[in-house]
């Protein structure tokens, strides 16, 4: 997988998930969805989602890795779950807004 940069769009090779990179660490990042590497452009949908990676993605949600160095936005939902290497990406918590009494 080539180096990721902000604004890059990727799609799953095994389901309908599409993401946009918000921030990424320097260097190569192995990003997968449904147990298969994600592809650029008009990759073909072939194969099936790995049952161990079938939690799904939700449109409009941001997903991050454990240390927060990788953040992606789901622009099209699908059946596969996102991972970077062997670690699953999790939904980023919303920031609390300040109270305005």
PDB file of N, CA and C in Angstrom:
ATOM      1  N   UNK A   1       0.861  -1.178   0.000  1.00  0.00           N
ATOM      2  CA  UNK A   1       0.000   0.000   0.000  1.00  0.00           C
ATOM      3  C   UNK A   1       0.897   1.228   0.000  1.00  0.00           C
ATOM      4  N   UNK A   2       0.641   2.169  -0.889  1.00  0.00           N
ATOM      5  CA  UNK A   2       1.440   3.393  -0.923  1.00  0.00           C
ATOM      6  C   UNK A   2       1.163   4.281   0.287  1.00  0.00           C
ATOM      7  N   UNK A   3       1.969   5.309   0.412  1.00  0.00           N
ATOM      8  CA  UNK A   3       1.802   6.259   1.499  1.00  0.00           C
ATOM      9  C   UNK A   3       0.452   6.945   1.374  1.00  0.00           C
ATOM     10  N   UNK A   4      -0.279   7.044   2.485  1.00  0.00           N
ATOM     11  CA  UNK A   4      -1.579   7.706   2.481  1.00  0.00           C
ATOM     12  C   UNK A   4      -1.400   9.197   2.739  1.00  0.00           C
ATOM     13  N   UNK A   5      -2.286   9.996   2.142  1.00  0.00           N
ATOM     14  CA  UNK A   5      -2.262  11.437   2.385  1.00  0.00           C
ATOM     15  C   UNK A   5      -3.702  11.927   2.545  1.00  0.00           C
ATOM     16  N   UNK A   6      -3.857  13.044   3.215  1.00  0.00           N
ATOM     17  CA  UNK A   6      -5.186  13.616   3.453  1.00  0.00           C
ATOM     18  C   UNK A   6      -5.898  13.852   2.121  1.00  0.00           C
ATOM     19  N   UNK A   7      -7.162  13.470   2.077  1.00  0.00           N
ATOM     20  CA  UNK A   7      -7.976  13.646   0.879  1.00  0.00           C
ATOM     21  C   UNK A   7      -8.020  12.450  -0.042  1.00  0.00           C
ATOM     22  N   UNK A   8      -7.142  11.477   0.144  1.00  0.00           N
ATOM     23  CA  UNK A   8      -7.117  10.284  -0.713  1.00  0.00           C
ATOM     24  C   UNK A   8      -8.362   9.447  -0.446  1.00  0.00           C
ATOM     25  N   UNK A   9      -8.995   8.971  -1.522  1.00  0.00           N
ATOM     26  CA  UNK A   9     -10.190   8.123  -1.394  1.00  0.00           C
ATOM     27  C   UNK A   9      -9.831   6.688  -1.743  1.00  0.00           C
ATOM     28  N   UNK A  10     -10.353   5.770  -0.931  1.00  0.00           N
ATOM     29  CA  UNK A  10     -10.131   4.338  -1.134  1.00  0.00           C
ATOM     30  C   UNK A  10     -11.454   3.615  -1.024  1.00  0.00           C
ATOM     31  N   UNK A  11     -11.534   2.439  -1.649  1.00  0.00           N
ATOM     32  CA  UNK A  11     -12.746   1.629  -1.514  1.00  0.00           C
ATOM     33  C   UNK A  11     -12.384   0.194  -1.222  1.00  0.00           C
ATOM     34  N   UNK A  12     -13.336  -0.493  -0.644  1.00  0.00           N
ATOM     35  CA  UNK A  12     -13.154  -1.898  -0.305  1.00  0.00           C
ATOM     36  C   UNK A  12     -13.223  -2.745  -1.570  1.00  0.00           C
ATOM     37  N   UNK A  13     -12.434  -3.808  -1.591  1.00  0.00           N
ATOM     38  CA  UNK A  13     -12.476  -4.740  -2.717  1.00  0.00           C
ATOM     39  C   UNK A  13     -13.531  -5.818  -2.519  1.00  0.00           C
ATOM     40  N   UNK A  14     -14.138  -5.904  -1.307  1.00  0.00           N
ATOM     41  CA  UNK A  14     -15.083  -6.991  -1.025  1.00  0.00           C
ATOM     42  C   UNK A  14     -16.465  -6.509  -0.587  1.00  0.00           C
ATOM     43  N   UNK A  15     -16.667  -5.203  -0.410  1.00  0.00           N
ATOM     44  CA  UNK A  15     -17.989  -4.693  -0.050  1.00  0.00           C
ATOM     45  C   UNK A  15     -18.128  -3.262  -0.585  1.00  0.00           C
ATOM     46  N   UNK A  16     -19.169  -2.573  -0.202  1.00  0.00           N
ATOM     47  CA  UNK A  16     -19.450  -1.245  -0.754  1.00  0.00           C
ATOM     48  C   UNK A  16     -18.789  -0.105   0.019  1.00  0.00           C
ATOM     49  N   UNK A  17     -18.020  -0.393   1.057  1.00  0.00           N
ATOM     50  CA  UNK A  17     -17.386   0.654   1.874  1.00  0.00           C
ATOM     51  C   UNK A  17     -16.445   1.526   1.045  1.00  0.00           C
ATOM     52  N   UNK A  18     -16.567   2.842   1.228  1.00  0.00           N
ATOM     53  CA  UNK A  18     -15.636   3.806   0.649  1.00  0.00           C
ATOM     54  C   UNK A  18     -15.248   4.782   1.744  1.00  0.00           C
ATOM     55  N   UNK A  19     -13.967   5.159   1.763  1.00  0.00           N
ATOM     56  CA  UNK A  19     -13.466   6.062   2.799  1.00  0.00           C
ATOM     57  C   UNK A  19     -12.638   7.181   2.189  1.00  0.00           C
ATOM     58  N   UNK A  20     -12.468   8.252   2.978  1.00  0.00           N
ATOM     59  CA  UNK A  20     -11.561   9.327   2.619  1.00  0.00           C
ATOM     60  C   UNK A  20     -10.591   9.495   3.786  1.00  0.00           C
ATOM     61  N   UNK A  21      -9.309   9.613   3.494  1.00  0.00           N
ATOM     62  CA  UNK A  21      -8.292   9.774   4.528  1.00  0.00           C
ATOM     63  C   UNK A  21      -8.348  11.202   5.059  1.00  0.00           C
ATOM     64  N   UNK A  22      -8.452  11.338   6.385  1.00  0.00           N
ATOM     65  CA  UNK A  22      -8.432  12.647   7.050  1.00  0.00           C
ATOM     66  C   UNK A  22      -7.008  12.970   7.477  1.00  0.00           C
ATOM     67  N   UNK A  23      -6.348  12.037   8.143  1.00  0.00           N
ATOM     68  CA  UNK A  23      -4.940  12.195   8.510  1.00  0.00           C
ATOM     69  C   UNK A  23      -4.304  10.817   8.554  1.00  0.00           C
ATOM     70  N   UNK A  24      -3.000  10.794   8.247  1.00  0.00           N
ATOM     71  CA  UNK A  24      -2.286   9.515   8.214  1.00  0.00           C
ATOM     72  C   UNK A  24      -0.858   9.724   8.681  1.00  0.00           C
ATOM     73  N   UNK A  25      -0.259   8.687   9.279  1.00  0.00           N
ATOM     74  CA  UNK A  25       1.137   8.786   9.692  1.00  0.00           C
ATOM     75  C   UNK A  25       2.058   8.749   8.472  1.00  0.00           C
ATOM     76  N   UNK A  26       3.289   9.181   8.663  1.00  0.00           N
ATOM     77  CA  UNK A  26       4.285   9.087   7.592  1.00  0.00           C
ATOM     78  C   UNK A  26       4.602   7.621   7.332  1.00  0.00           C
ATOM     79  N   UNK A  27       4.938   7.321   6.092  1.00  0.00           N
ATOM     80  CA  UNK A  27       5.310   5.954   5.750  1.00  0.00           C
ATOM     81  C   UNK A  27       4.130   5.169   5.207  1.00  0.00           C
ATOM     82  N   UNK A  28       4.398   3.920   4.897  1.00  0.00           N
ATOM     83  CA  UNK A  28       3.379   3.047   4.327  1.00  0.00           C
ATOM     84  C   UNK A  28       2.409   2.569   5.396  1.00  0.00           C
ATOM     85  N   UNK A  29       1.124   2.525   5.025  1.00  0.00           N
ATOM     86  CA  UNK A  29       0.062   2.069   5.924  1.00  0.00           C
ATOM     87  C   UNK A  29      -0.740   0.998   5.194  1.00  0.00           C
ATOM     88  N   UNK A  30      -0.916  -0.150   5.817  1.00  0.00           N
ATOM     89  CA  UNK A  30      -1.723  -1.230   5.240  1.00  0.00           C
ATOM     90  C   UNK A  30      -3.151  -1.089   5.749  1.00  0.00           C
ATOM     91  N   UNK A  31      -4.046  -0.561   4.927  1.00  0.00           N
ATOM     92  CA  UNK A  31      -5.432  -0.333   5.311  1.00  0.00           C
ATOM     93  C   UNK A  31      -6.305  -1.387   4.646  1.00  0.00           C
ATOM     94  N   UNK A  32      -7.136  -2.065   5.454  1.00  0.00           N
ATOM     95  CA  UNK A  32      -7.982  -3.151   4.948  1.00  0.00           C
ATOM     96  C   UNK A  32      -9.433  -2.936   5.342  1.00  0.00           C
ATOM     97  N   UNK A  33     -10.316  -3.549   4.584  1.00  0.00           N
ATOM     98  CA  UNK A  33     -11.746  -3.537   4.897  1.00  0.00           C
ATOM     99  C   UNK A  33     -12.295  -4.922   4.594  1.00  0.00           C
ATOM    100  N   UNK A  34     -12.987  -5.506   5.540  1.00  0.00           N
ATOM    101  CA  UNK A  34     -13.547  -6.838   5.340  1.00  0.00           C
ATOM    102  C   UNK A  34     -12.497  -7.917   5.220  1.00  0.00           C
ATOM    103  N   UNK A  35     -11.269  -7.640   5.681  1.00  0.00           N
ATOM    104  CA  UNK A  35     -10.198  -8.614   5.615  1.00  0.00           C
ATOM    105  C   UNK A  35      -9.379  -8.561   4.340  1.00  0.00           C
ATOM    106  N   UNK A  36      -9.695  -7.630   3.418  1.00  0.00           N
ATOM    107  CA  UNK A  36      -8.959  -7.503   2.160  1.00  0.00           C
ATOM    108  C   UNK A  36      -8.404  -6.089   2.034  1.00  0.00           C
ATOM    109  N   UNK A  37      -7.230  -5.930   1.417  1.00  0.00           N
ATOM    110  CA  UNK A  37      -6.664  -4.593   1.257  1.00  0.00           C
ATOM    111  C   UNK A  37      -7.601  -3.663   0.478  1.00  0.00           C
ATOM    112  N   UNK A  38      -7.615  -2.393   0.878  1.00  0.00           N
ATOM    113  CA  UNK A  38      -8.437  -1.400   0.181  1.00  0.00           C
ATOM    114  C   UNK A  38      -7.721  -0.983  -1.101  1.00  0.00           C
ATOM    115  N   UNK A  39      -8.498  -0.547  -2.091  1.00  0.00           N
ATOM    116  CA  UNK A  39      -7.950  -0.192  -3.404  1.00  0.00           C
ATOM    117  C   UNK A  39      -8.323   1.241  -3.758  1.00  0.00           C
ATOM    118  N   UNK A  40      -7.560   1.813  -4.684  1.00  0.00           N
ATOM    119  CA  UNK A  40      -7.840   3.158  -5.169  1.00  0.00           C
ATOM    120  C   UNK A  40      -8.752   3.081  -6.382  1.00  0.00           C
ATOM    121  N   UNK A  41      -9.470   4.161  -6.649  1.00  0.00           N
ATOM    122  CA  UNK A  41     -10.258   4.277  -7.869  1.00  0.00           C
ATOM    123  C   UNK A  41     -11.378   3.274  -7.972  1.00  0.00           C
ATOM    124  N   UNK A  42     -11.533   2.729  -9.166  1.00  0.00           N
ATOM    125  CA  UNK A  42     -12.635   1.817  -9.455  1.00  0.00           C
ATOM    126  C   UNK A  42     -12.200   0.367  -9.326  1.00  0.00           C
ATOM    127  N   UNK A  43     -11.786  -0.016  -8.147  1.00  0.00           N
ATOM    128  CA  UNK A  43     -11.406  -1.403  -7.904  1.00  0.00           C
ATOM    129  C   UNK A  43     -12.626  -2.303  -8.047  1.00  0.00           C
ATOM    130  N   UNK A  44     -12.393  -3.540  -8.429  1.00  0.00           N
ATOM    131  CA  UNK A  44     -13.506  -4.456  -8.622  1.00  0.00           C
ATOM    132  C   UNK A  44     -13.962  -5.037  -7.296  1.00  0.00           C
ATOM    133  N   UNK A  45     -15.251  -5.237  -7.156  1.00  0.00           N
ATOM    134  CA  UNK A  45     -15.799  -5.914  -5.987  1.00  0.00           C
ATOM    135  C   UNK A  45     -15.776  -7.402  -6.278  1.00  0.00           C
ATOM    136  N   UNK A  46     -14.898  -8.110  -5.591  1.00  0.00           N
ATOM    137  CA  UNK A  46     -14.791  -9.544  -5.785  1.00  0.00           C
ATOM    138  C   UNK A  46     -14.478 -10.202  -4.457  1.00  0.00           C
ATOM    139  N   UNK A  47     -14.903 -11.399  -4.304  1.00  0.00           N
ATOM    140  CA  UNK A  47     -14.659 -12.100  -3.057  1.00  0.00           C
ATOM    141  C   UNK A  47     -15.734 -11.786  -2.039  1.00  0.00           C
ATOM    142  N   UNK A  48     -15.516 -12.272  -0.831  1.00  0.00           N
ATOM    143  CA  UNK A  48     -16.496 -12.099   0.234  1.00  0.00           C
ATOM    144  C   UNK A  48     -15.827 -11.493   1.453  1.00  0.00           C
ATOM    145  N   UNK A  49     -16.629 -10.861   2.273  1.00  0.00           N
ATOM    146  CA  UNK A  49     -16.148 -10.270   3.520  1.00  0.00           C
ATOM    147  C   UNK A  49     -15.769 -11.396   4.476  1.00  0.00           C
ATOM    148  N   UNK A  50     -14.585 -11.299   5.067  1.00  0.00           N
ATOM    149  CA  UNK A  50     -14.116 -12.260   6.065  1.00  0.00           C
ATOM    150  C   UNK A  50     -15.030 -12.166   7.289  1.00  0.00           C
ATOM    151  N   UNK A  51     -15.579 -13.280   7.782  1.00  0.00           N
ATOM    152  CA  UNK A  51     -16.477 -13.238   8.940  1.00  0.00           C
ATOM    153  C   UNK A  51     -15.862 -12.568  10.176  1.00  0.00           C
ATOM    154  N   UNK A  52     -14.550 -12.615  10.317  1.00  0.00           N
ATOM    155  CA  UNK A  52     -13.886 -11.974  11.436  1.00  0.00           C
ATOM    156  C   UNK A  52     -13.761 -10.470  11.278  1.00  0.00           C
ATOM    157  N   UNK A  53     -14.104  -9.957  10.109  1.00  0.00           N
ATOM    158  CA  UNK A  53     -14.023  -8.522   9.807  1.00  0.00           C
ATOM    159  C   UNK A  53     -15.349  -8.044   9.217  1.00  0.00           C
ATOM    160  N   UNK A  54     -16.449  -8.440   9.846  1.00  0.00           N
ATOM    161  CA  UNK A  54     -17.763  -8.127   9.272  1.00  0.00           C
ATOM    162  C   UNK A  54     -18.642  -7.274  10.189  1.00  0.00           C
ATOM    163  N   UNK A  55     -18.017  -6.386  10.977  1.00  0.00           N
ATOM    164  CA  UNK A  55     -18.800  -5.511  11.858  1.00  0.00           C
ATOM    165  C   UNK A  55     -19.470  -4.379  11.085  1.00  0.00           C
ATOM    166  N   UNK A  56     -18.998  -4.084   9.896  1.00  0.00           N
ATOM    167  CA  UNK A  56     -19.598  -3.055   9.060  1.00  0.00           C
ATOM    168  C   UNK A  56     -19.061  -1.661   9.358  1.00  0.00           C
ATOM    169  N   UNK A  57     -19.374  -0.737   8.449  1.00  0.00           N
ATOM    170  CA  UNK A  57     -18.999   0.669   8.604  1.00  0.00           C
ATOM    171  C   UNK A  57     -20.260   1.512   8.463  1.00  0.00           C
ATOM    172  N   UNK A  58     -20.245   2.698   9.071  1.00  0.00           N
ATOM    173  CA  UNK A  58     -21.400   3.590   9.030  1.00  0.00           C
ATOM    174  C   UNK A  58     -21.014   4.900   8.341  1.00  0.00           C
ATOM    175  N   UNK A  59     -21.849   5.353   7.443  1.00  0.00           N
ATOM    176  CA  UNK A  59     -21.586   6.581   6.707  1.00  0.00           C
ATOM    177  C   UNK A  59     -21.510   7.775   7.663  1.00  0.00           C
ATOM    178  N   UNK A  60     -20.547   8.659   7.402  1.00  0.00           N
ATOM    179  CA  UNK A  60     -20.383   9.867   8.208  1.00  0.00           C
ATOM    180  C   UNK A  60     -19.584   9.682   9.481  1.00  0.00           C
ATOM    181  N   UNK A  61     -19.198   8.473   9.809  1.00  0.00           N
ATOM    182  CA  UNK A  61     -18.417   8.212  11.029  1.00  0.00           C
ATOM    183  C   UNK A  61     -16.924   8.275  10.709  1.00  0.00           C
ATOM    184  N   UNK A  62     -16.178   8.764  11.697  1.00  0.00           N
ATOM    185  CA  UNK A  62     -14.719   8.790  11.586  1.00  0.00           C
ATOM    186  C   UNK A  62     -14.159   7.595  12.346  1.00  0.00           C
ATOM    187  N   UNK A  63     -13.186   6.940  11.741  1.00  0.00           N
ATOM    188  CA  UNK A  63     -12.552   5.771  12.325  1.00  0.00           C
ATOM    189  C   UNK A  63     -11.066   6.072  12.548  1.00  0.00           C
ATOM    190  N   UNK A  64     -10.546   5.662  13.707  1.00  0.00           N
ATOM    191  CA  UNK A  64      -9.155   5.932  14.069  1.00  0.00           C
ATOM    192  C   UNK A  64      -8.461   4.649  14.536  1.00  0.00           C
ATOM    193  N   UNK A  65      -7.117   4.675  14.451  1.00  0.00           N
ATOM    194  CA  UNK A  65      -6.350   3.561  14.999  1.00  0.00           C
ATOM    195  C   UNK A  65      -6.090   3.828  16.476  1.00  0.00           C
ATOM    196  N   UNK A  66      -5.402   2.919  17.149  1.00  0.00           N
ATOM    197  CA  UNK A  66      -5.198   2.998  18.593  1.00  0.00           C
ATOM    198  C   UNK A  66      -4.497   4.246  19.072  1.00  0.00           C
ATOM    199  N   UNK A  67      -3.481   4.719  18.350  1.00  0.00           N
ATOM    200  CA  UNK A  67      -2.739   5.898  18.806  1.00  0.00           C
ATOM    201  C   UNK A  67      -3.234   7.198  18.176  1.00  0.00           C
ATOM    202  N   UNK A  68      -4.263   7.133  17.336  1.00  0.00           N
ATOM    203  CA  UNK A  68      -4.854   8.340  16.745  1.00  0.00           C
ATOM    204  C   UNK A  68      -4.075   8.924  15.582  1.00  0.00           C
ATOM    205  N   UNK A  69      -3.033   8.222  15.104  1.00  0.00           N
ATOM    206  CA  UNK A  69      -2.234   8.758  14.001  1.00  0.00           C
ATOM    207  C   UNK A  69      -2.902   8.567  12.642  1.00  0.00           C
ATOM    208  N   UNK A  70      -3.876   7.675  12.551  1.00  0.00           N
ATOM    209  CA  UNK A  70      -4.615   7.433  11.320  1.00  0.00           C
ATOM    210  C   UNK A  70      -6.087   7.718  11.567  1.00  0.00           C
ATOM    211  N   UNK A  71      -6.676   8.561  10.726  1.00  0.00           N
ATOM    212  CA  UNK A  71      -8.097   8.882  10.837  1.00  0.00           C
ATOM    213  C   UNK A  71      -8.701   8.896   9.448  1.00  0.00           C
ATOM    214  N   UNK A  72      -9.821   8.177   9.273  1.00  0.00           N
ATOM    215  CA  UNK A  72     -10.521   8.127   7.991  1.00  0.00           C
ATOM    216  C   UNK A  72     -12.002   8.422   8.209  1.00  0.00           C
ATOM    217  N   UNK A  73     -12.651   8.923   7.163  1.00  0.00           N
ATOM    218  CA  UNK A  73     -14.077   9.225   7.186  1.00  0.00           C
ATOM    219  C   UNK A  73     -14.782   8.272   6.241  1.00  0.00           C
ATOM    220  N   UNK A  74     -15.823   7.604   6.718  1.00  0.00           N
ATOM    221  CA  UNK A  74     -16.599   6.697   5.874  1.00  0.00           C
ATOM    222  C   UNK A  74     -17.563   7.517   5.023  1.00  0.00           C
ATOM    223  N   UNK A  75     -17.414   7.458   3.697  1.00  0.00           N
ATOM    224  CA  UNK A  75     -18.292   8.207   2.801  1.00  0.00           C
ATOM    225  C   UNK A  75     -19.340   7.319   2.144  1.00  0.00           C
ATOM    226  N   UNK A  76     -19.179   5.997   2.266  1.00  0.00           N
ATOM    227  CA  UNK A  76     -20.192   5.057   1.794  1.00  0.00           C
ATOM    228  C   UNK A  76     -20.116   3.824   2.679  1.00  0.00           C
ATOM    229  N   UNK A  77     -21.223   3.468   3.304  1.00  0.00           N
ATOM    230  CA  UNK A  77     -21.267   2.351   4.255  1.00  0.00           C
ATOM    231  C   UNK A  77     -21.138   1.003   3.556  1.00  0.00           C
ATOM    232  N   UNK A  78     -20.709   0.003   4.336  1.00  0.00           N
ATOM    233  CA  UNK A  78     -20.588  -1.343   3.802  1.00  0.00           C
ATOM    234  C   UNK A  78     -20.602  -2.377   4.909  1.00  0.00           C
ATOM    235  N   UNK A  79     -20.455  -3.638   4.532  1.00  0.00           N
ATOM    236  CA  UNK A  79     -20.531  -4.757   5.476  1.00  0.00           C
ATOM    237  C   UNK A  79     -19.201  -5.078   6.148  1.00  0.00           C
ATOM    238  N   UNK A  80     -18.081  -4.674   5.564  1.00  0.00           N
ATOM    239  CA  UNK A  80     -16.769  -4.986   6.121  1.00  0.00           C
ATOM    240  C   UNK A  80     -16.358  -3.983   7.187  1.00  0.00           C
ATOM    241  N   UNK A  81     -15.484  -4.404   8.105  1.00  0.00           N
ATOM    242  CA  UNK A  81     -14.951  -3.486   9.119  1.00  0.00           C
ATOM    243  C   UNK A  81     -13.528  -3.092   8.724  1.00  0.00           C
ATOM    244  N   UNK A  82     -13.118  -1.896   9.155  1.00  0.00           N
ATOM    245  CA  UNK A  82     -11.830  -1.332   8.788  1.00  0.00           C
ATOM    246  C   UNK A  82     -10.730  -1.782   9.747  1.00  0.00           C
ATOM    247  N   UNK A  83      -9.526  -1.956   9.209  1.00  0.00           N
ATOM    248  CA  UNK A  83      -8.369  -2.285  10.038  1.00  0.00           C
ATOM    249  C   UNK A  83      -7.102  -1.739   9.395  1.00  0.00           C
ATOM    250  N   UNK A  84      -6.118  -1.516  10.247  1.00  0.00           N
ATOM    251  CA  UNK A  84      -4.795  -1.087   9.803  1.00  0.00           C
ATOM    252  C   UNK A  84      -3.819  -2.136  10.297  1.00  0.00           C
ATOM    253  N   UNK A  85      -3.247  -2.878   9.374  1.00  0.00           N
ATOM    254  CA  UNK A  85      -2.429  -4.030   9.762  1.00  0.00           C
ATOM    255  C   UNK A  85      -3.332  -5.061  10.418  1.00  0.00           C
ATOM    256  N   UNK A  86      -2.980  -5.476  11.640  1.00  0.00           N
ATOM    257  CA  UNK A  86      -3.795  -6.444  12.376  1.00  0.00           C
ATOM    258  C   UNK A  86      -4.758  -5.791  13.356  1.00  0.00           C
ATOM    259  N   UNK A  87      -4.679  -4.461  13.517  1.00  0.00           N
ATOM    260  CA  UNK A  87      -5.492  -3.759  14.513  1.00  0.00           C
ATOM    261  C   UNK A  87      -6.746  -3.143  13.881  1.00  0.00           C
ATOM    262  N   UNK A  88      -7.885  -3.398  14.502  1.00  0.00           N
ATOM    263  CA  UNK A  88      -9.141  -2.840  14.014  1.00  0.00           C
ATOM    264  C   UNK A  88      -9.209  -1.342  14.288  1.00  0.00           C
ATOM    265  N   UNK A  89      -9.814  -0.600  13.352  1.00  0.00           N
ATOM    266  CA  UNK A  89     -10.061   0.821  13.575  1.00  0.00           C
ATOM    267  C   UNK A  89     -11.369   0.955  14.341  1.00  0.00           C
ATOM    268  N   UNK A  90     -11.445   1.945  15.224  1.00  0.00           N
ATOM    269  CA  UNK A  90     -12.644   2.149  16.029  1.00  0.00           C
ATOM    270  C   UNK A  90     -13.280   3.490  15.689  1.00  0.00           C
ATOM    271  N   UNK A  91     -14.571   3.613  15.996  1.00  0.00           N
ATOM    272  CA  UNK A  91     -15.287   4.866  15.756  1.00  0.00           C
ATOM    273  C   UNK A  91     -14.744   5.930  16.709  1.00  0.00           C
ATOM    274  N   UNK A  92     -14.437   7.087  16.160  1.00  0.00           N
ATOM    275  CA  UNK A  92     -13.900   8.189  16.956  1.00  0.00           C
ATOM    276  C   UNK A  92     -15.026   8.815  17.766  1.00  0.00           C
ATOM    277  N   UNK A  93     -14.754   9.062  19.043  1.00  0.00           N
ATOM    278  CA  UNK A  93     -15.745   9.691  19.909  1.00  0.00           C
ATOM    279  C   UNK A  93     -15.939  11.148  19.512  1.00  0.00           C
ATOM    280  N   UNK A  94     -17.170  11.621  19.622  1.00  0.00           N
ATOM    281  CA  UNK A  94     -17.471  13.021  19.338  1.00  0.00           C
ATOM    282  C   UNK A  94     -16.921  13.896  20.454  1.00  0.00           C
ATOM    283  N   UNK A  95     -16.459  15.093  20.079  1.00  0.00           N
ATOM    284  CA  UNK A  95     -15.949  16.025  21.083  1.00  0.00           C
ATOM    285  C   UNK A  95     -17.120  16.681  21.799  1.00  0.00           C
ATOM    286  N   UNK A  96     -16.976  16.867  23.079  1.00  0.00           N
ATOM    287  CA  UNK A  96     -17.994  17.570  23.871  1.00  0.00           C
ATOM    288  C   UNK A  96     -17.899  19.062  23.574  1.00  0.00           C
ATOM    289  N   UNK A  97     -19.020  19.680  23.318  1.00  0.00           N
ATOM    290  CA  UNK A  97     -19.047  21.118  23.099  1.00  0.00           C
ATOM    291  C   UNK A  97     -19.116  21.841  24.423  1.00  0.00           C
ATOM    292  N   UNK A  98     -18.532  23.021  24.508  1.00  0.00           N
ATOM    293  CA  UNK A  98     -18.582  23.761  25.772  1.00  0.00           C
ATOM    294  C   UNK A  98     -20.008  24.205  26.091  1.00  0.00           C
ATOM    295  N   UNK A  99     -20.290  24.270  27.354  1.00  0.00           N
ATOM    296  CA  UNK A  99     -21.612  24.695  27.818  1.00  0.00           C
ATOM    297  C   UNK A  99     -21.756  26.193  27.570  1.00  0.00           C
ATOM    298  N   UNK A 100     -22.900  26.612  27.067  1.00  0.00           N
ATOM    299  CA  UNK A 100     -23.100  28.043  26.764  1.00  0.00           C
ATOM    300  C   UNK A 100     -24.335  28.578  27.498  1.00  0.00           C
ATOM    301  N   UNK A 101     -24.252  28.642  28.801  1.00  0.00           N
ATOM    302  CA  UNK A 101     -25.393  29.128  29.587  1.00  0.00           C
ATOM    303  C   UNK A 101     -25.520  30.622  29.454  1.00  0.00           C
TER     304      UNK A 101
END
